[in-house]
PDB file of C-alpha atoms in Angstrom:
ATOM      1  CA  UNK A   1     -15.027   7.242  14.235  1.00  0.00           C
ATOM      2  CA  UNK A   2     -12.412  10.052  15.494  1.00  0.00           C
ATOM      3  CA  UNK A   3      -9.850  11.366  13.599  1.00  0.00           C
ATOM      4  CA  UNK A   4      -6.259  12.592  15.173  1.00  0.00           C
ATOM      5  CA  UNK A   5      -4.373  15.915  13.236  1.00  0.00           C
ATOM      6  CA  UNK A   6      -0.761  15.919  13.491  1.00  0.00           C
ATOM      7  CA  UNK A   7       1.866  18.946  12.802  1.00  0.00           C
ATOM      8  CA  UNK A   8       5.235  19.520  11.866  1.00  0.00           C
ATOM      9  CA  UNK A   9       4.456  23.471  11.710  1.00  0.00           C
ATOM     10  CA  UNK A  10       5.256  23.137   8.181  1.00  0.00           C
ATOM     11  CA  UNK A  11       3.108  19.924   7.248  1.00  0.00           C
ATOM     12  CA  UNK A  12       0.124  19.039   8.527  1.00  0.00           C
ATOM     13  CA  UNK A  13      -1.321  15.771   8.980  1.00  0.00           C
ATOM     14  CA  UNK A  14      -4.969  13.977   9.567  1.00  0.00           C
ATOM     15  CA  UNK A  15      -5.684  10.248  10.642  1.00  0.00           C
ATOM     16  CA  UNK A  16      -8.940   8.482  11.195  1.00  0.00           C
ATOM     17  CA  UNK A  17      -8.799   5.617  13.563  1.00  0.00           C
ATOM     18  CA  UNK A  18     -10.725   3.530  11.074  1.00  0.00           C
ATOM     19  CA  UNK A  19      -8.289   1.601   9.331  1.00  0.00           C
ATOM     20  CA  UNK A  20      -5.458   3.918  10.745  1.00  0.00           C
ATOM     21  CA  UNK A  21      -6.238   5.456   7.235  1.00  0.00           C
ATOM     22  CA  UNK A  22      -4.666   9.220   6.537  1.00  0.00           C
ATOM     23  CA  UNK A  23      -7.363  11.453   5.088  1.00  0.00           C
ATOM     24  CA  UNK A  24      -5.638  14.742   4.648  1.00  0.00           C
ATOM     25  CA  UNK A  25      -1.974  15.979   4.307  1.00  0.00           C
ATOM     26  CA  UNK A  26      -1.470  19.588   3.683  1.00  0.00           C
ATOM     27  CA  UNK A  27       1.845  21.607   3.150  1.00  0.00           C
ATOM     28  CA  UNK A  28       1.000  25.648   2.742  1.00  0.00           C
ATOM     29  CA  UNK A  29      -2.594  24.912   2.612  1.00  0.00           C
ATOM     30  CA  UNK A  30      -2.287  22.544  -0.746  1.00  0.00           C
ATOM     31  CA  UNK A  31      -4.334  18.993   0.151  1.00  0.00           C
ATOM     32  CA  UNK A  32      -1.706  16.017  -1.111  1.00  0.00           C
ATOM     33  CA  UNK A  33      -4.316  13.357  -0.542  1.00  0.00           C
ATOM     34  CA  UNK A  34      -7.607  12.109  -3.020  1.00  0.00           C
ATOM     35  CA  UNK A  35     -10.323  13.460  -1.337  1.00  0.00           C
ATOM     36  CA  UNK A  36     -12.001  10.195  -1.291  1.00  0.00           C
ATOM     37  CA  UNK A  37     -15.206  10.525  -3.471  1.00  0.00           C
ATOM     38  CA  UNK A  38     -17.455   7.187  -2.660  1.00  0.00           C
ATOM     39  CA  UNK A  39     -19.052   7.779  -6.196  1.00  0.00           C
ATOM     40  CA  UNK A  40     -15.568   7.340  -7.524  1.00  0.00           C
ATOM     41  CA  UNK A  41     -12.927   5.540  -4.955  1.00  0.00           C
ATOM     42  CA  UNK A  42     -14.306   6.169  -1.486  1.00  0.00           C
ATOM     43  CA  UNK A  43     -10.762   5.669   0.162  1.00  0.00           C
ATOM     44  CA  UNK A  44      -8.196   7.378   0.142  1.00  0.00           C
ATOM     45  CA  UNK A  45      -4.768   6.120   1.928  1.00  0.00           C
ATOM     46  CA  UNK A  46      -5.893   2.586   3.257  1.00  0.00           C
ATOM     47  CA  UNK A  47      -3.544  -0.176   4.874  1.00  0.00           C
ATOM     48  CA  UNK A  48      -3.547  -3.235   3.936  1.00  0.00           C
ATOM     49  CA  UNK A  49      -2.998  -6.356   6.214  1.00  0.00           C
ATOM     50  CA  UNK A  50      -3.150  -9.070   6.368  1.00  0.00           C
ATOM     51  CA  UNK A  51      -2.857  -9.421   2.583  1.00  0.00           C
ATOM     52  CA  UNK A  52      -2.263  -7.407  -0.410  1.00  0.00           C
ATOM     53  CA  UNK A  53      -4.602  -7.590  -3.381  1.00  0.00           C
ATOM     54  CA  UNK A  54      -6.800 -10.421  -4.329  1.00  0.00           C
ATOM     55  CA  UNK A  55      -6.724 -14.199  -3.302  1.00  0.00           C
ATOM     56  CA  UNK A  56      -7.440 -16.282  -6.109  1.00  0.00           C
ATOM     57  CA  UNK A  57     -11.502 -17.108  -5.218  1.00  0.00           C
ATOM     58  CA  UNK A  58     -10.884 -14.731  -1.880  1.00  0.00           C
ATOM     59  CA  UNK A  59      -9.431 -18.223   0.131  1.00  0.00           C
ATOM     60  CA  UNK A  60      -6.225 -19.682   1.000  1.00  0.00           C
ATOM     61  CA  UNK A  61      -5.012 -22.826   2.897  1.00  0.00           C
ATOM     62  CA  UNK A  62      -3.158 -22.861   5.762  1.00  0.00           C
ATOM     63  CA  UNK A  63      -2.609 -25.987   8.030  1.00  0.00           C
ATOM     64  CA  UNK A  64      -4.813 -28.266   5.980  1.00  0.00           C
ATOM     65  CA  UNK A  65      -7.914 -25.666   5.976  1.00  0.00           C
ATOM     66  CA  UNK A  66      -9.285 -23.282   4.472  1.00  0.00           C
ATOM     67  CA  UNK A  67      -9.690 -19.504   4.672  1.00  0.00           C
ATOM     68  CA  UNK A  68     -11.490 -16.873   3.336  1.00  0.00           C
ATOM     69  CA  UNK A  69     -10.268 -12.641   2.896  1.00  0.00           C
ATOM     70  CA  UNK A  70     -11.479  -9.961   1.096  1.00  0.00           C
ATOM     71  CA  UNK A  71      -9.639  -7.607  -1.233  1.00  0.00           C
ATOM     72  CA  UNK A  72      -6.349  -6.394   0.865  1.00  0.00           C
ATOM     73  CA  UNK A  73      -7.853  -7.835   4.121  1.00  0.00           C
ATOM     74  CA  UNK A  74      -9.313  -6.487   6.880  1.00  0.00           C
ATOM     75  CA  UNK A  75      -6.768  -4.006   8.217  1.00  0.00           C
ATOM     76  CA  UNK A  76      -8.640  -1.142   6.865  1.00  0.00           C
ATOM     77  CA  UNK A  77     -12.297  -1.694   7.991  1.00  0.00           C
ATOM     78  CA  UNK A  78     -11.518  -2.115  11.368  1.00  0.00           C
ATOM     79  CA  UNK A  79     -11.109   0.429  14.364  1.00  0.00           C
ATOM     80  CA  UNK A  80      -7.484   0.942  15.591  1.00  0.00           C
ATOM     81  CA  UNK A  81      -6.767   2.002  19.505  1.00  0.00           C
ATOM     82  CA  UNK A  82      -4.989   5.382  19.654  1.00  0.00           C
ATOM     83  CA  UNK A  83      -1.916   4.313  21.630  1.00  0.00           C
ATOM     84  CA  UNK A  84       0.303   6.902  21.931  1.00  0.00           C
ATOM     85  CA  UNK A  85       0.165  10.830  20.602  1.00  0.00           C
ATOM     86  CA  UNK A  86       2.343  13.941  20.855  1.00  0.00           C
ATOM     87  CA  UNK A  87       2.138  16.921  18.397  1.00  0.00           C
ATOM     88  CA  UNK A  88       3.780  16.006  15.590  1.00  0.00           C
ATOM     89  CA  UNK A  89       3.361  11.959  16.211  1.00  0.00           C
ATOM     90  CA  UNK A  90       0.775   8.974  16.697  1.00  0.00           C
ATOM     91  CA  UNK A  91       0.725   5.419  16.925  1.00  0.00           C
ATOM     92  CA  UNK A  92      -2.519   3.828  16.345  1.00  0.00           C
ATOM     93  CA  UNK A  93      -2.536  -0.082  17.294  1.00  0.00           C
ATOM     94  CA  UNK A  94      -4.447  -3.316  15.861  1.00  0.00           C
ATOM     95  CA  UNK A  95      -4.947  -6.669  17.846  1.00  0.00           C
ATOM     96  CA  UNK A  96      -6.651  -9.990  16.627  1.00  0.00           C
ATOM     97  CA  UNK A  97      -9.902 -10.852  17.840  1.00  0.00           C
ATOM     98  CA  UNK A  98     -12.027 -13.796  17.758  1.00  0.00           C
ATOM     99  CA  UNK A  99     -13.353 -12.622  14.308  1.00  0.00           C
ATOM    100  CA  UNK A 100      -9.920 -12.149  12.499  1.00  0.00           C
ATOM    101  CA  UNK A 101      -9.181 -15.441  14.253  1.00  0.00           C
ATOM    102  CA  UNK A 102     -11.767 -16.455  12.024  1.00  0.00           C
ATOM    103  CA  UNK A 103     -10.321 -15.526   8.430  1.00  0.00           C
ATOM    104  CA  UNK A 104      -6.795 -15.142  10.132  1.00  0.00           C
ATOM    105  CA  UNK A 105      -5.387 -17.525  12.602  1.00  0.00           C
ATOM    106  CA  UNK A 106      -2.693 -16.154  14.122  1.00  0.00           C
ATOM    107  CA  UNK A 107      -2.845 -13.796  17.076  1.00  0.00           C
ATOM    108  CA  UNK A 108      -0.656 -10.465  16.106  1.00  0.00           C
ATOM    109  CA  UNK A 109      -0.323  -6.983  17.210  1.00  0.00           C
ATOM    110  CA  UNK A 110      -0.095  -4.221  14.159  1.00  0.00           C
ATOM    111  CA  UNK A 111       0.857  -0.849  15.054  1.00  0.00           C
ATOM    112  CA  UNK A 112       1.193   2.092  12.680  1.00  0.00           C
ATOM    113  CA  UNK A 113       2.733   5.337  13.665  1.00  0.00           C
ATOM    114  CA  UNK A 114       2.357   8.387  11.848  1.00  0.00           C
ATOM    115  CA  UNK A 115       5.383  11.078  12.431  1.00  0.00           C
ATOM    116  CA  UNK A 116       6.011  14.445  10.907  1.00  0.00           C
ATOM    117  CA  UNK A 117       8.926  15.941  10.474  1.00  0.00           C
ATOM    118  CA  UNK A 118       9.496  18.898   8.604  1.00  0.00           C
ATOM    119  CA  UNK A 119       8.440  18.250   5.035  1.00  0.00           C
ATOM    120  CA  UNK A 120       8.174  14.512   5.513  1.00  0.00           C
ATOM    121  CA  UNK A 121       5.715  12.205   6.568  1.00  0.00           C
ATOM    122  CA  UNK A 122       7.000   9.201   8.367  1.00  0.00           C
ATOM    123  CA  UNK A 123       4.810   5.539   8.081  1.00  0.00           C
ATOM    124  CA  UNK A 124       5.817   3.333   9.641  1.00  0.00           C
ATOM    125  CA  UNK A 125       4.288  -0.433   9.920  1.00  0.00           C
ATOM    126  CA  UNK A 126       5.233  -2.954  13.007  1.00  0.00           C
ATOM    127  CA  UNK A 127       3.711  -6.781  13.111  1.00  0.00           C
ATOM    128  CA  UNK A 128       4.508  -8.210  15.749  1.00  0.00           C
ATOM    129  CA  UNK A 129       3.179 -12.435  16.000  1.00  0.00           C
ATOM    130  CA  UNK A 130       2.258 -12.925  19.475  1.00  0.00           C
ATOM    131  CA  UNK A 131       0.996 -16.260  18.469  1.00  0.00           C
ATOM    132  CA  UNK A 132       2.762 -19.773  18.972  1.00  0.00           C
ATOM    133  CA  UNK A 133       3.131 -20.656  15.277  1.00  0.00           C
ATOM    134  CA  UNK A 134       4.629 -19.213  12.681  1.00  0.00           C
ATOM    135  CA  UNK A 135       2.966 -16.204  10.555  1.00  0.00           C
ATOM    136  CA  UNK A 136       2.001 -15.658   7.136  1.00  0.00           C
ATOM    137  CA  UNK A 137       0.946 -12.444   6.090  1.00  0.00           C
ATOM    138  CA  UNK A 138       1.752  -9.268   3.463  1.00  0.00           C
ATOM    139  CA  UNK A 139       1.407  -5.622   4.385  1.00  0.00           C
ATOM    140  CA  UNK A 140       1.397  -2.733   1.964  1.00  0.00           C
ATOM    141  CA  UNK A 141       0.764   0.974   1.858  1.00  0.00           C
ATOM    142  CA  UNK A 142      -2.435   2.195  -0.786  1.00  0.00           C
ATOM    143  CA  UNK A 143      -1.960   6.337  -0.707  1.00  0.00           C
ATOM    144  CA  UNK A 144      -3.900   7.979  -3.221  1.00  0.00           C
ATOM    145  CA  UNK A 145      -2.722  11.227  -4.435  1.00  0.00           C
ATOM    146  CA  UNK A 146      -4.948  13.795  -5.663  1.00  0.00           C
ATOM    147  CA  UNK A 147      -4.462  14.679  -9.379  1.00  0.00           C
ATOM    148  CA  UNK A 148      -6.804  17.325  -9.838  1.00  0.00           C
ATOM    149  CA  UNK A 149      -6.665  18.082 -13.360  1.00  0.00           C
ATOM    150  CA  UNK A 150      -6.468  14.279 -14.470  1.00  0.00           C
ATOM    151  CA  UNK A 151      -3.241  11.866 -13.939  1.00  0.00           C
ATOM    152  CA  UNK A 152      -2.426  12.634 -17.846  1.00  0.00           C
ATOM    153  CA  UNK A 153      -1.383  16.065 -16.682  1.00  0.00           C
ATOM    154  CA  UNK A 154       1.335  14.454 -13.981  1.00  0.00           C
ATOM    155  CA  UNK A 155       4.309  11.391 -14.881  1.00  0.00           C
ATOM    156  CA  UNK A 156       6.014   9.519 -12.409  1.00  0.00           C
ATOM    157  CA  UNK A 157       9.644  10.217 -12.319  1.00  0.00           C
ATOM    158  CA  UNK A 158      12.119   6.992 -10.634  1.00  0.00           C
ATOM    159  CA  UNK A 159      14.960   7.402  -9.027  1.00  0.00           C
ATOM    160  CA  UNK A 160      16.630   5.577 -11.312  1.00  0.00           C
ATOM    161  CA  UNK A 161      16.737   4.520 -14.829  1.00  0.00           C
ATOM    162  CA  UNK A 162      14.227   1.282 -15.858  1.00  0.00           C
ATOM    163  CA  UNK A 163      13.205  -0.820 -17.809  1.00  0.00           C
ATOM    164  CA  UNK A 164       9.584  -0.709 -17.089  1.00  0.00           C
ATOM    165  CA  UNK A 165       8.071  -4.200 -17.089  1.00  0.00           C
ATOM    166  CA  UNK A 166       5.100  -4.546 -15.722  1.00  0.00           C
ATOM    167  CA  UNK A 167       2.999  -8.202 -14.911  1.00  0.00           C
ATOM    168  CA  UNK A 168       0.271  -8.617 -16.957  1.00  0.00           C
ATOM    169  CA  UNK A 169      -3.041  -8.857 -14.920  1.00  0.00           C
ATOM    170  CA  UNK A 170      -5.661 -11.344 -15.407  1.00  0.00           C
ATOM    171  CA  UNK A 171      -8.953 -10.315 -13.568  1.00  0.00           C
ATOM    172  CA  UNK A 172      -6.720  -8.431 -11.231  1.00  0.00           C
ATOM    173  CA  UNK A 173      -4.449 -12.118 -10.449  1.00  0.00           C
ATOM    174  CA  UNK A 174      -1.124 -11.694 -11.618  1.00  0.00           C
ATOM    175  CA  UNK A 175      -0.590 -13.957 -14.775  1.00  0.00           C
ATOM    176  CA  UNK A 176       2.266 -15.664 -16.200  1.00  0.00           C
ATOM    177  CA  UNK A 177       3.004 -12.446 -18.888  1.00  0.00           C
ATOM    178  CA  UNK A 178       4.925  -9.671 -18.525  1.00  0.00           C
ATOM    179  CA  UNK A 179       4.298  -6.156 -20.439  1.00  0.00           C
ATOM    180  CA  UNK A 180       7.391  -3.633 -20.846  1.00  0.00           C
ATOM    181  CA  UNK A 181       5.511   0.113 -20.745  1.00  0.00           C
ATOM    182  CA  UNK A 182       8.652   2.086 -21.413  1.00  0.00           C
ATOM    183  CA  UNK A 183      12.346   1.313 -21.327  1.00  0.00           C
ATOM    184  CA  UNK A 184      15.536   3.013 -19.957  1.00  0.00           C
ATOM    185  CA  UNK A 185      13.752   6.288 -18.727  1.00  0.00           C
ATOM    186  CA  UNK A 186      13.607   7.859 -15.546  1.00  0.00           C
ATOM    187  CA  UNK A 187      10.070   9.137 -16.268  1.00  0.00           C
ATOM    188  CA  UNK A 188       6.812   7.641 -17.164  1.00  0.00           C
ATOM    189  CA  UNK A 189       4.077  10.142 -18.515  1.00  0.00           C
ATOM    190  CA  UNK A 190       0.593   8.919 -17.083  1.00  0.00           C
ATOM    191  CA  UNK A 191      -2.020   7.606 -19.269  1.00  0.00           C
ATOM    192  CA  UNK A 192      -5.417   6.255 -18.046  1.00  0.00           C
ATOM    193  CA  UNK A 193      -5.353   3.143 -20.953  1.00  0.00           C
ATOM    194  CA  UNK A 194      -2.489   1.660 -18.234  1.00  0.00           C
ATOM    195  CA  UNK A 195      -4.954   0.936 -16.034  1.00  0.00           C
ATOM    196  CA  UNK A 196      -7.868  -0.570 -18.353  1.00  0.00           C
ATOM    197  CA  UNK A 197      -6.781  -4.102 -16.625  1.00  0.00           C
ATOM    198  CA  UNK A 198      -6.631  -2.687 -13.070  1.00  0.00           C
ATOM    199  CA  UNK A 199      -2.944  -1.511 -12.133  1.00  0.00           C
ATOM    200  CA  UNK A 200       0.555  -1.463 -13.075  1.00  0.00           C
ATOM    201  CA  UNK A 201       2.493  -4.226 -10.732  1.00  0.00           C
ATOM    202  CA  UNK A 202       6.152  -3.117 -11.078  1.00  0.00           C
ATOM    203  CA  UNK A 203       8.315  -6.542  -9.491  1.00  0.00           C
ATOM    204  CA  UNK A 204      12.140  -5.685 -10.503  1.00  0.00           C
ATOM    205  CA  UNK A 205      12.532  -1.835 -10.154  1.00  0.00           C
ATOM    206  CA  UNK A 206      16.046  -0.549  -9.142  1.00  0.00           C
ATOM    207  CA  UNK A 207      14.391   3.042  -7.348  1.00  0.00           C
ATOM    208  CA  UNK A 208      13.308   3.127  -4.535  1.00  0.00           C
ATOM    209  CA  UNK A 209      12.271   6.459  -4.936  1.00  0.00           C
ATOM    210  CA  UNK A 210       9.433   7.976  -6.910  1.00  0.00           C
ATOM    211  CA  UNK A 211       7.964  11.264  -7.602  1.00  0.00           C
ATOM    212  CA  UNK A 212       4.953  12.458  -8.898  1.00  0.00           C
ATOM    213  CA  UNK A 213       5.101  15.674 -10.813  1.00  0.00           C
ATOM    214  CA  UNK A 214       3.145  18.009 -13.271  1.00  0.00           C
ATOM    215  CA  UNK A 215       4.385  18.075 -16.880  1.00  0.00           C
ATOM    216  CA  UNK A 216       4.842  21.897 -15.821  1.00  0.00           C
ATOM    217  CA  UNK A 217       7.445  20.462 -14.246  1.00  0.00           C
ATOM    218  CA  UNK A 218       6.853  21.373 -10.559  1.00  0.00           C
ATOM    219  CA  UNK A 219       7.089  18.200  -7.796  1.00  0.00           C
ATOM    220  CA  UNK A 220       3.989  17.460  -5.985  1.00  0.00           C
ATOM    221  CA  UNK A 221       5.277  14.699  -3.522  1.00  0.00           C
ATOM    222  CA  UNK A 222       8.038  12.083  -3.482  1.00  0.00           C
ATOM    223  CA  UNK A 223       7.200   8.639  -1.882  1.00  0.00           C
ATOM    224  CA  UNK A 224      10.711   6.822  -0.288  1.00  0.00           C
ATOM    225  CA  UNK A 225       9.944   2.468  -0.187  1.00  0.00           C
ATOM    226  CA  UNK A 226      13.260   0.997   0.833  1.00  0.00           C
ATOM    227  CA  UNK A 227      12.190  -2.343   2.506  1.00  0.00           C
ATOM    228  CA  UNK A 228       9.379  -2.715   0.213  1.00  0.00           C
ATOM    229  CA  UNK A 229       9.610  -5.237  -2.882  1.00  0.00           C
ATOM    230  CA  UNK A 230       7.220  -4.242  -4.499  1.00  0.00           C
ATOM    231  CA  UNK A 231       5.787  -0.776  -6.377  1.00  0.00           C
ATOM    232  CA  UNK A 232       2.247  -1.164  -7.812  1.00  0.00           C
ATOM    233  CA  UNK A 233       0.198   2.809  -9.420  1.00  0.00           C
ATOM    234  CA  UNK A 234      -3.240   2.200  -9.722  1.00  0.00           C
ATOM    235  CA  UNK A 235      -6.386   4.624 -10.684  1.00  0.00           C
ATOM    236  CA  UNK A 236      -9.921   4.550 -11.946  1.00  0.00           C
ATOM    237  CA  UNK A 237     -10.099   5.457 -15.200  1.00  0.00           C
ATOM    238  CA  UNK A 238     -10.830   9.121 -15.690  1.00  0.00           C
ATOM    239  CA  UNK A 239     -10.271   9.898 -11.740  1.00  0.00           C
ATOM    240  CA  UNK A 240      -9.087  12.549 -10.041  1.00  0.00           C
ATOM    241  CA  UNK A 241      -5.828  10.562  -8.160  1.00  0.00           C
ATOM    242  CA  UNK A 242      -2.918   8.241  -8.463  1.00  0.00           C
ATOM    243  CA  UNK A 243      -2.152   5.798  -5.960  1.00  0.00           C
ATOM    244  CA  UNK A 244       1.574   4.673  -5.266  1.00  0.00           C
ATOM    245  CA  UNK A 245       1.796   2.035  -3.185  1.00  0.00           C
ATOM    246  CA  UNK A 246       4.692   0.039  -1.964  1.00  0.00           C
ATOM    247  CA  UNK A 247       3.745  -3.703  -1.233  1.00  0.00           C
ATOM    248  CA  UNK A 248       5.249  -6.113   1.082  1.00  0.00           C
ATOM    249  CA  UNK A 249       3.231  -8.793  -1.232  1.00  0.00           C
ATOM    250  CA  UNK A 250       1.501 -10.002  -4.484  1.00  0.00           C
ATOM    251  CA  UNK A 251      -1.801 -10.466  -5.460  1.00  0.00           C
ATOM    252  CA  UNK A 252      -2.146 -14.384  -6.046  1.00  0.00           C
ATOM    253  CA  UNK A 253      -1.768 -15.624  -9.612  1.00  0.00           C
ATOM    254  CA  UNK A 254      -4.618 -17.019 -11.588  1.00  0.00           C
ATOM    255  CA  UNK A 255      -2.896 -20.410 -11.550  1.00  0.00           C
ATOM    256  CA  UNK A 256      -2.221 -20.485  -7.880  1.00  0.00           C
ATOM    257  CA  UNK A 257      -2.491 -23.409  -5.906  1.00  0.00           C
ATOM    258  CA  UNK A 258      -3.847 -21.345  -2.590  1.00  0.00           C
ATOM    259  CA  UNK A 259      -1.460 -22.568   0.130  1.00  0.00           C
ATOM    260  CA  UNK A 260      -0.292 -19.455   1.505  1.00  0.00           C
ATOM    261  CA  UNK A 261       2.936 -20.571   2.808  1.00  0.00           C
ATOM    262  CA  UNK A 262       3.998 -20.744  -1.004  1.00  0.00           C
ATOM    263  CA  UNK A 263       2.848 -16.888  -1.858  1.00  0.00           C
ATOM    264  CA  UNK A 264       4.942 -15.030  -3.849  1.00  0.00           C
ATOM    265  CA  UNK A 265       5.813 -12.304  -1.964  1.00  0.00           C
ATOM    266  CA  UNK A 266       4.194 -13.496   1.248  1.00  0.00           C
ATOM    267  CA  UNK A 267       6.146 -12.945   4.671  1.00  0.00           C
ATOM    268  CA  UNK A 268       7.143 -15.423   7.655  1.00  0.00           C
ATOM    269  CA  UNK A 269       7.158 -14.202  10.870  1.00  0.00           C
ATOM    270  CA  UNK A 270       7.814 -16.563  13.582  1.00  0.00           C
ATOM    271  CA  UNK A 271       6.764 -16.255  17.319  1.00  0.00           C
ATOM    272  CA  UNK A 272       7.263 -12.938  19.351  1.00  0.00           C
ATOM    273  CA  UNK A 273       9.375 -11.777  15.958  1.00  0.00           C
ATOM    274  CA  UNK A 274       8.639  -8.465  14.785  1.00  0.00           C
ATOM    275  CA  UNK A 275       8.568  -7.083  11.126  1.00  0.00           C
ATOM    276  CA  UNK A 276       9.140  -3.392  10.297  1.00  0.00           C
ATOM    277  CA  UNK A 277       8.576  -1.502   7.327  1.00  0.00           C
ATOM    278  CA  UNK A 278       8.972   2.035   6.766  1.00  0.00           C
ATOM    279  CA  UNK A 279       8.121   4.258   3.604  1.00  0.00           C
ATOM    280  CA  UNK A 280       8.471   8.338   4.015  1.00  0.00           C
ATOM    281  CA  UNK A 281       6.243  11.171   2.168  1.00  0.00           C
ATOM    282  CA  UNK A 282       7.911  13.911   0.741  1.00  0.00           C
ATOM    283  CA  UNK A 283       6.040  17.451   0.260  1.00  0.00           C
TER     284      UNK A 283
END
């Protein structure tokens, strides 16, 4: 496993090439990201691809058979190629092989590319299907950022004012219910009991900004997700980190009916067509 460090000269940035996962970013010496404790969450800013969450009993149909994935996929257990790198910039790149072909079958090319600039770190995700049918597949972001002190020190501020409804989880499906957590604010003070039933899946939010700051007030990071449907925030109880992730995706609902091409949430991609997403990190 090799890792790649990046630098704006103001923020600096490390990548392993397992998963294409960021394990440090730094502005004036102050580490953003969880540290990644295995005894508590052993990642700490994986991508996930080609699904996001949980299948309902880890399988989906596709073409009249059945598959099997894991949690989020397979994305971030597997060694990416280091395709291109500069100083401040680096593209790491995915390709199917005859064992994704296996849980996965569709032939793809996934490239992330890291890029600082200034203050801001720059994601950004391209799938590209380089097979002859059509492609079915979510991608989301899973940054964990470290709360030192406890999340019930920090709130997460929106860009906008919400309602904040969030679906009710069932065994970490999405259920039928909906839970409203706070309504028209701008700011939602952390508590760990939020995430007793796994994490908060926000579906209908009008920001697509967020920040996570101390109730001293000061601004640890702001995470831009324009393109992205979906916000989810997600910790262990009692950890050190909160994770704000921007989905492309759903988990599946307890009540699915596993054919993938009906996912909420789920994307099509048809031959040679390429999908883009973007989200930016703000120090």
């Amino acid at each position: 496993m090799g890792n790649v460090c990046i630098s704006s000269g103001i923020v600096k940035a490390v990548i392993s090439d397992m998963g294409a996962q960021m394990t440090s970013l730094k502005k004036d010496g102050r580490e953003i990201i969880w540290e990644g404790d295995p005894a508590v969450w052993g990642e700490q800013a994986p991508f996930l691809f080609p699904i996001c969450g949980r299948l309902r009993d880890n399988k989906y149909m596709l073409d009249n058979k059945e598959y099997h994935l894991g949690l989020h996929g397979f994305a971030r257990t597997m060694p990416f190629e280091i395709e291109t790198q500069s100083e401040n910039e680096v593209t790491f790149l995915l390709k199917s092989t005859e064992e994704t072909m296996k849980c996965f079958p569709r032939t793809f090319e996934c490239r992330i590319t890291y890029r600082l600039i200034k203050n801001c770190m720059e994601v950004t995700y391209d799938v590209k299907n380089t097979d002859a049918e059509t492609m079915y597949f979510s991608m989301g972001a899973h940054e964990g950022y470290a709360c030192p002190e406890g999340i019930e020190e920090y709130s997460v501020v929106f860009e906008h004012e919400e309602n904040l409804e969030t679906v009710v989880l069932d065994g970490g499906y999405l259920s039928r219910e909906n839970s409203v957590i706070a309504q028209n604010t701008r700011e939602l003070p952390l508590k760990y009991e939020y995430f007793d039933d796994n994490s908060l899946v926000f579906k209908k939010l009008r920001s697509r900004r967020v920040s996570l700051r101390r109730k001293n007030g000061m601004e640890c990071v702001s995470v831009d997700f324009c393109g992205f449907d979906n916000l989810l925030l997600w910790t262990e109880p009692g950890a050190g980190y909160i994770c704000i992730e921007p989905w492309c995706g759903l988990p599946d609902y307890s009540d699915g009916d596993y054919d993938i091409t009906r996912k909420e949430g789920i994307i099509t991609l048809a031959p040679g067509g390429h999908c883009v997403r973007r989200h930016t990190i703000i120090l």
